[in-house]
Coordinates of C-alpha atoms in Angstrom, one line a residue:
M1 CA 1.6 -32.5 -19.0
T2 CA 0.1 -34.3 -16.0
I3 CA -3.6 -33.4 -16.7
S4 CA -5.0 -35.7 -19.3
D5 CA -5.8 -34.6 -22.8
G6 CA -9.5 -35.5 -22.2
V7 CA -9.7 -33.2 -19.1
Q8 CA -7.9 -30.4 -20.9
Q9 CA -10.4 -30.7 -23.9
S10 CA -13.3 -30.5 -21.5
F11 CA -12.0 -27.2 -20.2
E12 CA -11.7 -25.8 -23.7
Q13 CA -15.2 -27.2 -24.6
H14 CA -16.7 -25.3 -21.7
I15 CA -15.1 -22.1 -22.9
Q16 CA -16.5 -22.8 -26.4
S17 CA -20.0 -23.2 -24.8
L18 CA -19.7 -19.7 -23.4
N19 CA -18.9 -18.5 -27.0
G20 CA -15.3 -17.9 -26.2
K21 CA -13.1 -17.2 -29.2
N22 CA -9.4 -17.5 -30.1
I23 CA -8.8 -20.2 -27.5
E24 CA -5.1 -20.9 -26.9
S25 CA -3.6 -23.2 -24.3
E26 CA -0.1 -22.7 -23.0
D27 CA 1.9 -25.3 -20.9
R28 CA 4.0 -22.9 -18.8
K29 CA 7.4 -23.7 -17.3
D30 CA 6.4 -22.8 -13.8
G31 CA 4.2 -25.9 -13.5
F32 CA 1.0 -24.1 -14.5
I33 CA -1.2 -24.2 -17.6
A34 CA -3.0 -21.1 -19.0
I35 CA -5.9 -21.0 -21.4
G36 CA -6.4 -17.6 -23.1
F37 CA -9.6 -16.6 -24.9
D38 CA -11.7 -13.7 -26.0
L39 CA -15.2 -13.3 -24.7
N40 CA -18.0 -10.8 -25.4
I41 CA -19.1 -9.3 -22.0
H42 CA -21.7 -6.6 -21.8
G43 CA -21.0 -5.5 -25.4
Q44 CA -17.2 -5.6 -25.2
T45 CA -14.7 -8.1 -26.4
I46 CA -12.4 -8.8 -23.4
P47 CA -9.3 -11.0 -23.4
L48 CA -9.3 -13.4 -20.5
S49 CA -6.8 -16.0 -19.1
V50 CA -7.5 -19.0 -16.9
K51 CA -4.5 -20.3 -15.0
Y52 CA -4.4 -23.6 -13.1
I53 CA -1.7 -25.9 -11.8
D54 CA -0.7 -29.0 -13.8
Q55 CA -1.7 -31.6 -11.2
K56 CA -4.4 -34.3 -10.9
R57 CA -5.7 -32.8 -7.7
W58 CA -6.2 -29.1 -7.1
L59 CA -5.7 -27.7 -3.6
L60 CA -6.2 -24.2 -5.0
L61 CA -8.8 -23.0 -7.3
P62 CA -7.8 -21.7 -10.8
T63 CA -7.5 -18.0 -11.3
V64 CA -9.2 -15.9 -14.0
S65 CA -7.7 -12.6 -15.1
V66 CA -8.4 -9.9 -17.6
T67 CA -5.3 -9.7 -19.8
Q68 CA -3.8 -6.4 -21.0
C69 CA -6.5 -4.2 -22.4
N70 CA -7.9 -0.7 -21.9
L71 CA -10.5 -0.9 -19.2
P72 CA -11.4 1.4 -16.3
A73 CA -11.0 0.3 -12.7
L74 CA -13.7 -2.2 -11.8
D75 CA -15.0 -3.5 -8.5
H76 CA -13.8 -7.0 -7.6
V77 CA -11.1 -6.8 -10.3
G78 CA -7.5 -6.0 -9.3
N79 CA -5.5 -3.5 -11.2
N80 CA -3.4 -6.4 -12.5
G81 CA -6.6 -7.8 -14.0
L82 CA -7.1 -10.6 -11.5
I83 CA -10.8 -11.2 -10.8
C84 CA -11.6 -11.9 -7.1
V85 CA -13.6 -15.1 -7.1
K86 CA -12.8 -16.2 -3.5
D87 CA -11.6 -15.0 -0.2
H88 CA -9.9 -18.2 1.2
Q89 CA -12.4 -18.5 4.1
G90 CA -14.4 -21.7 4.5
E91 CA -13.2 -23.2 1.3
M92 CA -14.2 -26.9 0.8
F93 CA -14.2 -28.7 -2.5
D94 CA -13.5 -32.0 -4.1
S95 CA -9.8 -31.6 -5.2
A96 CA -10.2 -34.4 -7.8
D97 CA -13.1 -32.8 -9.6
L98 CA -11.0 -30.7 -11.9
F99 CA -13.8 -29.9 -14.4
G100 CA -16.2 -28.9 -11.7
L101 CA -13.7 -26.6 -10.2
F102 CA -12.7 -25.1 -13.6
K103 CA -16.3 -24.5 -14.5
Y104 CA -17.2 -23.0 -11.2
T105 CA -14.3 -20.6 -11.2
V106 CA -14.7 -19.5 -14.9
D107 CA -18.5 -19.0 -14.5
A108 CA -18.1 -17.0 -11.3
A109 CA -15.5 -14.8 -12.8
I110 CA -17.6 -14.0 -15.8
D111 CA -20.6 -13.2 -13.6
I112 CA -18.4 -10.9 -11.5
L113 CA -16.9 -9.1 -14.5
T114 CA -20.4 -8.7 -16.1
N115 CA -21.9 -7.1 -13.0
S116 CA -18.8 -4.9 -12.6
L117 CA -19.1 -3.5 -16.1
K118 CA -22.8 -2.9 -15.6
S119 CA -22.2 -1.0 -12.4
Y120 CA -19.5 1.1 -14.1
Q121 CA -21.7 2.0 -17.0
A122 CA -24.5 2.9 -14.6
G123 CA -22.2 5.2 -12.7
N124 CA -22.3 3.1 -9.6
R125 CA -18.8 3.0 -8.0
I126 CA -19.9 2.2 -4.4
A127 CA -18.5 -1.4 -4.4
L128 CA -15.2 -0.2 -5.9
Y129 CA -14.9 2.5 -3.2
E130 CA -15.6 -0.1 -0.5
E131 CA -12.6 -2.2 -1.7
I132 CA -10.3 0.6 -2.8
D133 CA -7.7 -0.3 -0.2
G134 CA -7.3 -3.7 -1.7
Y135 CA -7.4 -2.3 -5.2
N136 CA -4.7 0.2 -4.4
Q137 CA -2.4 -2.6 -3.1
T138 CA -2.6 -4.3 -6.5
I139 CA -1.4 -1.1 -8.2
V140 CA 1.6 -0.4 -6.0
S141 CA 4.6 -2.3 -7.3
D142 CA 6.8 -2.0 -4.2
A143 CA 6.1 -4.1 -1.2
P144 CA 3.8 -2.3 1.3
V145 CA 6.4 -2.1 4.0
I146 CA 5.4 1.3 5.5
V147 CA 3.7 0.8 8.9
A148 CA 1.7 3.4 10.8
T149 CA 2.2 2.8 14.5
H150 CA -0.5 5.4 15.4
N151 CA -3.8 6.2 13.7
P152 CA -3.0 8.9 11.2
N153 CA -6.6 10.2 11.3
Q154 CA -6.1 11.2 15.0
S155 CA -2.8 13.1 14.5
D156 CA -1.8 16.2 12.7
S157 CA 1.9 15.8 13.7
L158 CA 3.1 12.9 11.6
Y159 CA 6.8 12.0 11.0
A160 CA 8.3 9.3 8.8
W161 CA 11.1 7.2 10.1
C162 CA 13.4 6.9 7.1
I163 CA 16.6 5.0 6.4
N164 CA 19.1 7.1 4.4
C165 CA 20.2 5.9 1.0
S166 CA 23.7 6.4 -0.2
R167 CA 24.2 9.8 -1.6
Q168 CA 26.0 10.2 -4.8
R169 CA 27.7 13.3 -6.0
N170 CA 25.4 16.0 -7.4
T171 CA 22.3 13.9 -6.8
P172 CA 19.6 14.5 -4.2
Q173 CA 19.3 12.6 -0.9
F174 CA 16.5 10.0 -1.0
Y175 CA 15.1 7.9 1.8
H176 CA 13.5 4.5 2.4
I177 CA 10.4 5.1 4.5
K178 CA 9.9 2.4 7.2
Y179 CA 7.4 3.8 9.7
L180 CA 4.9 6.6 10.2
V181 CA 4.6 7.8 13.8
D182 CA 2.8 10.4 15.8
G183 CA 5.3 13.1 16.5
A184 CA 3.4 14.3 19.5
S185 CA 3.8 11.0 21.4
Q186 CA 6.8 9.2 19.8
H187 CA 10.1 10.4 18.4
S188 CA 12.3 8.8 15.8
P189 CA 15.4 6.9 16.7
S190 CA 18.3 9.2 17.5
S191 CA 20.9 6.9 16.1
S192 CA 21.8 6.1 12.5
P193 CA 20.5 5.0 10.1
Y194 CA 17.1 6.5 11.0
T195 CA 16.1 10.1 10.1
A196 CA 12.8 11.8 11.0
I197 CA 11.1 13.8 8.3
K198 CA 7.8 15.7 8.6
V199 CA 4.9 14.3 6.7
T200 CA 2.4 16.4 4.9
K201 CA -1.1 14.9 5.4
I202 CA -3.7 15.7 2.8
S203 CA -7.2 14.5 3.5
L204 CA -9.6 14.3 0.6
P205 CA -13.1 15.5 1.6
R206 CA -14.9 13.0 -0.7
I207 CA -13.9 9.6 -2.0
E208 CA -15.0 10.8 -5.4
D209 CA -12.0 13.2 -5.3
F210 CA -9.6 10.2 -5.5
V211 CA -8.3 9.6 -8.9
I212 CA -8.5 5.8 -9.6
P213 CA -6.1 4.6 -12.3
N214 CA -7.4 2.4 -15.1
L215 CA -6.5 -1.3 -15.2
F216 CA -2.8 -2.0 -15.8
T217 CA -2.0 1.7 -15.1
S218 CA 0.4 2.6 -12.4
F219 CA 0.6 5.4 -9.8
D220 CA 3.1 7.7 -11.5
E221 CA 3.9 11.4 -11.9
H222 CA 1.1 11.9 -14.4
W223 CA -1.4 10.3 -11.9
W224 CA -0.1 12.6 -9.1
E225 CA -0.5 15.7 -11.3
Q226 CA -4.1 14.6 -12.0
Q227 CA -4.7 14.0 -8.3
T228 CA -3.4 17.4 -7.2
L229 CA -6.0 19.1 -9.4
N230 CA -8.5 18.1 -6.7
F231 CA -6.5 19.7 -3.9
S232 CA -7.7 22.9 -2.3
T233 CA -5.6 26.0 -2.4
Q234 CA -4.7 25.5 1.2
Q235 CA -3.6 21.9 0.6
L236 CA -1.4 23.0 -2.3
D237 CA 0.2 25.7 -0.3
S238 CA 1.0 23.3 2.5
L239 CA 2.5 20.9 0.0
N240 CA 4.7 23.6 -1.7
K241 CA 6.0 25.0 1.6
K242 CA 7.8 21.8 2.4
S243 CA 11.4 20.9 1.5
K244 CA 12.4 19.7 -1.9
F245 CA 12.1 16.1 -0.7
K246 CA 8.4 15.4 0.0
I247 CA 6.6 12.7 1.9
V248 CA 2.8 13.1 1.5
L249 CA 0.2 11.0 3.3
L250 CA -2.9 11.0 1.1
E251 CA -6.0 10.1 3.2
I252 CA -9.0 8.7 1.3
P253 CA -12.4 8.6 3.1
T254 CA -13.5 5.1 2.3
P255 CA -16.9 4.0 3.7
K256 CA -15.7 1.7 6.5
M257 CA -12.4 3.4 7.4
H258 CA -9.8 5.7 5.9
T259 CA -7.4 4.3 3.2
Y260 CA -3.9 5.7 2.9
L261 CA -1.2 6.1 0.3
V262 CA 2.3 7.4 1.0
I263 CA 3.7 9.4 -1.9
S264 CA 7.4 10.4 -1.8
Y265 CA 9.5 12.2 -4.3
Y266 CA 12.2 14.8 -4.8
Q267 CA 10.9 17.9 -6.7
D268 CA 13.4 19.6 -8.9
M269 CA 12.4 23.2 -8.5
A270 CA 14.2 24.3 -11.7
S271 CA 12.4 22.0 -14.0
N272 CA 9.5 21.2 -11.7
K273 CA 10.1 17.5 -12.5
Y274 CA 9.8 14.6 -10.0
R275 CA 12.7 12.3 -9.2
N276 CA 12.5 8.9 -7.5
F277 CA 8.7 9.2 -7.5
K278 CA 7.2 6.4 -5.4
V279 CA 3.8 5.4 -4.1
Q280 CA 3.3 2.9 -1.3
T281 CA 0.3 1.6 0.7
L282 CA 0.3 2.0 4.4
Q283 CA -0.1 -1.0 6.7
R284 CA -2.2 -0.2 9.7
G285 CA -0.3 -1.0 12.9
W286 CA -2.1 0.9 15.6
R287 CA -3.6 -1.1 18.5
E288 CA -7.3 -0.2 18.1
Y289 CA -7.3 -1.4 14.5
L290 CA -5.3 -4.5 15.2
L291 CA -7.5 -5.5 18.1
N292 CA -10.6 -5.0 16.0
R293 CA -9.1 -7.3 13.4
T294 CA -8.9 -10.1 16.0
G295 CA -12.6 -9.6 17.0
I296 CA -11.9 -7.7 20.2
E297 CA -14.2 -4.7 20.5
S298 CA -12.6 -1.4 21.4
Q299 CA -12.8 -0.4 25.0
L300 CA -11.5 3.1 24.7
S301 CA -13.9 4.5 27.2
N302 CA -12.8 1.9 29.8
K303 CA -9.0 2.1 30.1
K304 CA -7.4 -1.0 31.6
T305 CA -4.2 -1.0 33.7
V306 CA -2.7 -4.3 34.8
V307 CA 0.1 -4.8 37.3
I308 CA 2.3 -7.9 36.8
A309 CA 4.3 -8.8 39.9
G310 CA 7.0 -11.3 38.9
C311 CA 8.2 -11.3 35.3
G312 CA 9.7 -14.8 35.2
S313 CA 8.6 -17.8 33.1
V314 CA 4.9 -17.3 33.9
G315 CA 4.7 -13.5 34.4
S316 CA 6.6 -12.7 31.1
R317 CA 4.1 -14.9 29.2
V318 CA 1.2 -13.2 30.8
A319 CA 2.7 -9.8 29.8
E320 CA 3.0 -11.1 26.2
M321 CA -0.6 -12.1 26.0
L322 CA -2.1 -9.0 27.8
A323 CA 0.0 -6.8 25.5
E324 CA -2.0 -8.3 22.6
S325 CA -5.3 -7.8 24.4
D326 CA -7.3 -4.7 25.1
V327 CA -5.2 -3.8 28.1
D328 CA -4.0 -0.2 27.7
K329 CA -1.2 -0.1 30.3
L330 CA 1.1 -2.7 31.9
I331 CA 3.1 -2.1 35.1
L332 CA 5.9 -4.6 35.3
I333 CA 7.5 -5.3 38.7
D334 CA 10.4 -7.6 39.3
N335 CA 13.8 -7.3 41.1
D336 CA 15.7 -10.0 39.1
D337 CA 18.0 -9.9 36.1
M338 CA 17.7 -12.3 33.2
K339 CA 20.0 -15.3 33.4
T340 CA 20.8 -18.1 31.0
D341 CA 19.0 -20.6 33.2
N342 CA 15.8 -18.7 32.4
I343 CA 16.0 -18.9 28.7
M344 CA 14.2 -22.2 27.9
R345 CA 11.0 -21.2 29.7
H346 CA 10.9 -17.4 29.4
Y347 CA 9.6 -14.9 26.8
L348 CA 13.0 -13.3 26.7
G349 CA 16.1 -14.9 25.2
V350 CA 19.8 -15.0 25.2
Q351 CA 20.1 -11.4 23.9
D352 CA 18.5 -10.2 27.1
V353 CA 20.8 -12.1 29.5
N354 CA 22.2 -9.9 32.4
Q355 CA 19.6 -7.2 31.8
S356 CA 16.8 -6.5 34.2
K357 CA 13.8 -8.6 33.4
V358 CA 11.4 -5.7 33.6
G359 CA 13.5 -3.5 31.4
A360 CA 14.2 -6.1 28.7
L361 CA 10.6 -7.2 28.7
K362 CA 9.4 -3.6 28.4
N363 CA 11.7 -3.0 25.4
R364 CA 10.7 -6.2 23.7
L365 CA 6.9 -5.6 24.1
Q366 CA 7.1 -2.0 22.9
Q367 CA 9.1 -3.1 19.8
N368 CA 6.2 -5.2 18.9
I369 CA 3.4 -2.8 20.0
P370 CA 4.7 0.8 20.2
E371 CA 1.4 2.3 21.3
L372 CA 1.2 0.1 24.5
E373 CA 2.1 2.1 27.6
I374 CA 4.5 0.1 29.8
V375 CA 6.0 1.1 33.1
A376 CA 8.9 -1.0 34.5
Y377 CA 9.9 -1.1 38.2
K378 CA 12.9 -3.0 39.2
T379 CA 11.8 -3.5 42.8
N380 CA 9.7 -5.7 45.1
I381 CA 5.9 -5.7 44.7
L382 CA 5.6 -4.7 48.3
N383 CA 7.7 -1.6 47.8
W384 CA 5.5 -0.6 44.9
L385 CA 2.3 -1.3 46.8
I386 CA 3.4 0.8 49.8
S387 CA 3.8 3.7 47.4
Q388 CA 0.2 3.5 46.2
N389 CA -2.9 5.0 47.8
S390 CA -6.5 3.9 47.5
E391 CA -7.2 6.3 44.7
Q392 CA -4.3 5.1 42.7
L393 CA -5.3 1.5 43.3
S394 CA -8.8 2.2 42.1
E395 CA -7.4 2.8 38.6
I396 CA -5.9 -0.7 38.5
H397 CA -7.9 -3.3 36.5
S398 CA -6.1 -6.3 38.0
I399 CA -3.0 -7.3 39.8
V400 CA -1.2 -10.5 38.7
L401 CA 0.9 -12.3 41.3
A402 CA 3.4 -14.6 39.6
T403 CA 6.4 -14.2 42.0
G404 CA 6.7 -17.9 42.9
H405 CA 7.2 -16.7 46.5
P406 CA 4.2 -17.5 48.7
P407 CA 5.2 -15.3 51.7
T408 CA 5.4 -12.2 49.5
E409 CA 2.1 -12.9 47.8
L410 CA 0.4 -13.5 51.1
E411 CA 1.7 -10.2 52.5
V412 CA 0.5 -8.4 49.3
C413 CA -3.0 -9.8 49.9
R414 CA -2.9 -8.8 53.5
R415 CA -2.0 -5.3 52.7
L416 CA -4.5 -5.0 49.9
Y417 CA -7.2 -5.6 52.5
T418 CA -6.1 -2.5 54.3
Y419 CA -7.0 -0.2 51.4
D420 CA -10.5 1.2 50.9
T421 CA -10.7 0.1 47.2
S422 CA -11.3 -3.4 45.9
V423 CA -8.9 -4.7 43.3
H424 CA -9.1 -7.9 41.2
V425 CA -6.2 -10.2 42.0
A426 CA -5.0 -13.2 40.0
S427 CA -2.3 -15.4 41.6
G428 CA -0.7 -18.2 39.6
W429 CA 1.8 -20.9 40.5
L430 CA 3.1 -24.2 39.2
E431 CA 3.7 -27.6 40.9
A432 CA 7.1 -29.2 40.6
Y433 CA 8.1 -31.3 37.5
G434 CA 5.3 -29.8 35.4
L435 CA 2.7 -32.0 37.3
G436 CA 0.2 -29.1 37.2
G437 CA -0.6 -25.5 38.0
H438 CA -3.1 -23.3 39.7
V439 CA -4.7 -19.8 39.3
L440 CA -6.8 -18.1 42.0
G441 CA -8.8 -15.1 41.2
F442 CA -10.5 -12.9 43.9
K443 CA -11.4 -9.4 44.8
S444 CA -9.5 -7.8 47.6
N445 CA -11.8 -6.5 50.4
K446 CA -14.1 -9.4 49.7
D447 CA -14.4 -12.8 51.4
A448 CA -12.1 -15.6 50.2
C449 CA -8.5 -14.9 49.4
L450 CA -5.1 -16.5 48.7
K451 CA -4.5 -17.0 52.5
C452 CA -7.6 -19.1 52.7
L453 CA -5.8 -21.9 50.8
Y454 CA -3.2 -22.1 53.5
Y455 CA -5.4 -23.9 56.0
D456 CA -5.8 -27.6 56.4
G457 CA -9.0 -29.6 56.3
D458 CA -9.7 -28.8 60.0
G459 CA -9.4 -25.1 59.6
N460 CA -5.9 -24.8 61.1
P461 CA -3.2 -22.6 59.5
S462 CA -0.7 -24.5 57.3
N463 CA 2.4 -23.8 55.3
Y464 CA 1.0 -25.9 52.5
I465 CA -1.8 -25.2 50.1
K466 CA -4.7 -27.4 50.7
T467 CA -5.5 -27.8 47.0
S468 CA -2.0 -29.1 46.1
L469 CA -1.9 -31.9 43.6
F470 CA 0.4 -34.1 45.6
S471 CA 1.7 -34.5 49.2
N472 CA 5.3 -35.0 50.1
P473 CA 5.3 -37.5 53.0
S474 CA 9.0 -38.4 52.8
G475 CA 10.3 -34.8 52.8
I476 CA 11.7 -34.9 49.2
V477 CA 13.3 -31.7 48.1
L478 CA 11.3 -30.5 45.2
S479 CA 14.1 -28.9 43.2
K480 CA 16.9 -30.1 41.0
N481 CA 20.5 -29.0 41.3
I482 CA 23.0 -28.8 38.4
T483 CA 25.9 -26.6 39.5
G484 CA 25.6 -26.4 43.3
C485 CA 23.2 -24.4 45.4
A486 CA 23.3 -21.4 43.1
G487 CA 21.9 -23.5 40.3
A488 CA 19.0 -25.0 42.2
F489 CA 15.6 -24.7 40.4
T490 CA 12.2 -26.3 40.4
A491 CA 11.7 -28.4 37.3
Y492 CA 9.0 -27.6 34.8
G493 CA 9.0 -26.7 31.2
S494 CA 7.9 -23.7 29.0
V495 CA 4.7 -25.4 28.0
H496 CA 3.7 -25.7 31.7
A497 CA 4.5 -22.0 32.3
M498 CA 2.5 -20.9 29.2
K499 CA -0.4 -23.2 30.2
T500 CA -0.7 -21.4 33.5
A501 CA -0.1 -18.0 32.0
V502 CA -3.0 -18.5 29.5
I503 CA -5.3 -19.2 32.4
I504 CA -4.1 -16.1 34.3
A505 CA -4.6 -14.0 31.2
E506 CA -8.2 -15.2 30.9
F507 CA -8.8 -14.5 34.6
V508 CA -7.5 -10.9 34.1
I509 CA -9.4 -10.1 30.9
E510 CA -12.7 -11.6 32.1
L511 CA -12.2 -10.6 35.8
K512 CA -12.8 -14.2 36.8
T513 CA -12.8 -15.4 40.4
G514 CA -12.4 -18.9 41.9
L515 CA -9.7 -21.5 41.7
Q516 CA -8.7 -23.1 38.4
S517 CA -6.3 -26.1 38.6
W518 CA -4.8 -28.2 35.8
C519 CA -2.8 -31.4 36.0
A520 CA -0.6 -33.3 33.5
T521 CA -2.4 -36.3 32.1
N522 CA 0.8 -38.0 30.8
K523 CA 2.6 -38.4 34.1
L524 CA 1.6 -38.9 37.7
P525 CA 3.0 -37.8 41.1
I526 CA 3.9 -41.4 41.8
D527 CA 6.4 -41.2 39.0
Y528 CA 8.4 -38.9 41.2
G529 CA 7.9 -40.7 44.5
L530 CA 5.1 -38.4 45.4
E531 CA 1.6 -39.1 46.6
A532 CA -1.4 -37.9 44.7
T533 CA -4.1 -35.9 46.6
K534 CA -7.9 -35.9 46.2
H535 CA -7.5 -32.6 44.3
H536 CA -5.3 -34.3 41.8
E537 CA -7.7 -37.2 41.4
A538 CA -10.6 -34.7 40.8
A539 CA -8.6 -32.8 38.2
L540 CA -7.5 -36.1 36.4
Q541 CA -11.1 -37.3 36.3
N542 CA -12.1 -34.0 34.6
G543 CA -9.7 -34.3 31.8
G544 CA -6.9 -32.5 33.6
Y545 CA -8.9 -29.4 34.7
Y546 CA -10.7 -28.7 38.0
S547 CA -12.5 -25.5 39.0
Q548 CA -13.8 -24.5 42.4
P549 CA -15.8 -21.3 43.3
L550 CA -14.6 -19.0 46.0
S551 CA -17.3 -20.3 48.3
Y552 CA -15.4 -23.6 48.4
I553 CA -12.1 -21.8 49.1
K554 CA -13.3 -19.5 51.9
V555 CA -12.2 -20.1 55.4
A556 CA -14.4 -18.4 58.1
G557 CA -11.5 -17.8 60.4
C558 CA -9.0 -16.6 57.7
S559 CA -6.5 -14.2 59.3
C560 CA -6.6 -12.1 56.1
C561 CA -10.1 -11.7 54.6
S562 CA -12.1 -12.5 57.8
T563 CA -10.6 -9.9 60.0

């Protein structure tokens, strides 16, 4: 044993000071030590166990559990007896103070258990109801692998995507449930091994109607028979009308949000017995809930549609981030196919090679977030823009230009100014060799645009952006070549693409305007035979970032926004 006898004795002495009886210490083979004891709590003798790791420093607090005994469900106590002392947030303690940590954990657990027993005897179950979701998860023995891709509370047409089990002779067909989907908006896979089965949803009108098993008691057939006693005649009829194999979604109206259990079984009509009875919790996988978990408030009344023109190294990363934001619809536009040369700086991978970028990107994103609406156009952004009218453009939250082709993006901006509506535009591009990147945000039909950057200091039109980080006096070709002309590319890495994509995503979400530039701080233009500009010096002096408002970008005689 690593922990000294003196420290171990101090643990047992503290339990004795609490009037603990029948104290027994066990050195377990898994590297943990457990101390079991009986304690009188609120008029009952309750067996407890404290478990801690056999090390001289503790990075995790000990755990305190009620051991096997006949107790009702209690708030802050799992069905397995584990008393919830901590939530893992903001933990800071002296890992070498073993006695202090032991004392704190044991004392806190006893206080929690005492208050829980008092609440139960007073008939107060509010705290338990508030945490019933977590409590249910401690009862279910199977891993909670069922995912709801849509909010079950907003759908009466639910289907389970199931994987067939092997069917033996003279035995019923059983299924492994994987997902619950809204049948009105999404259908199950048509190919094997998935099968779609209608789900019976039963909503309890009151949380008090939910039968809560005692500690150490599982969800089983007896529990289900108890639970069905609370069902209305209509609910029982809907349950009995279904096939012999049943999948039931039980909706429990907890105070903060609904809790769900998935019950599946085969009912033998001759004996009325259940076979393969199983209860599993439901993992919430719909966007509104997941976004709220991240701290993003729901914007359901303000739908956001974003167009991403160019789904290469930058655009694909922007799509990835916006898919995980409160954007409701993505329109992906790109005419290229995925190639192996793209892999090391693209969101897609080798499995997507030779597929269209927009098609593969749409499939990948919707695999992760099925609720997200994505439309893919394998075409040029100009072709898409020509097909739109002012009313359609007014529904667009933002247009991302990540084509890497300045003439195309300048023409897009020129055409946007011919529409009656004003659209937020975010254009992003990278400098060669990962020396830096830029993002420009502006409103079409307003002063200052992408074209304004293509003027020199004297206000004359130029083919070069005036805020470039370096100049190219010797005419160096800013690309590398591996396998001949077809293999030419501009050198920059995945980190550089993602860095620019993050800025673009922020511009889109927050509707930012102005120019944001960043430059590498570990390498300079001179390292590549290039000459740094004043813009690079300004960015370098500001820790690698430099921002300018649109008023600094605007050119009075711009042929785009000043006409």
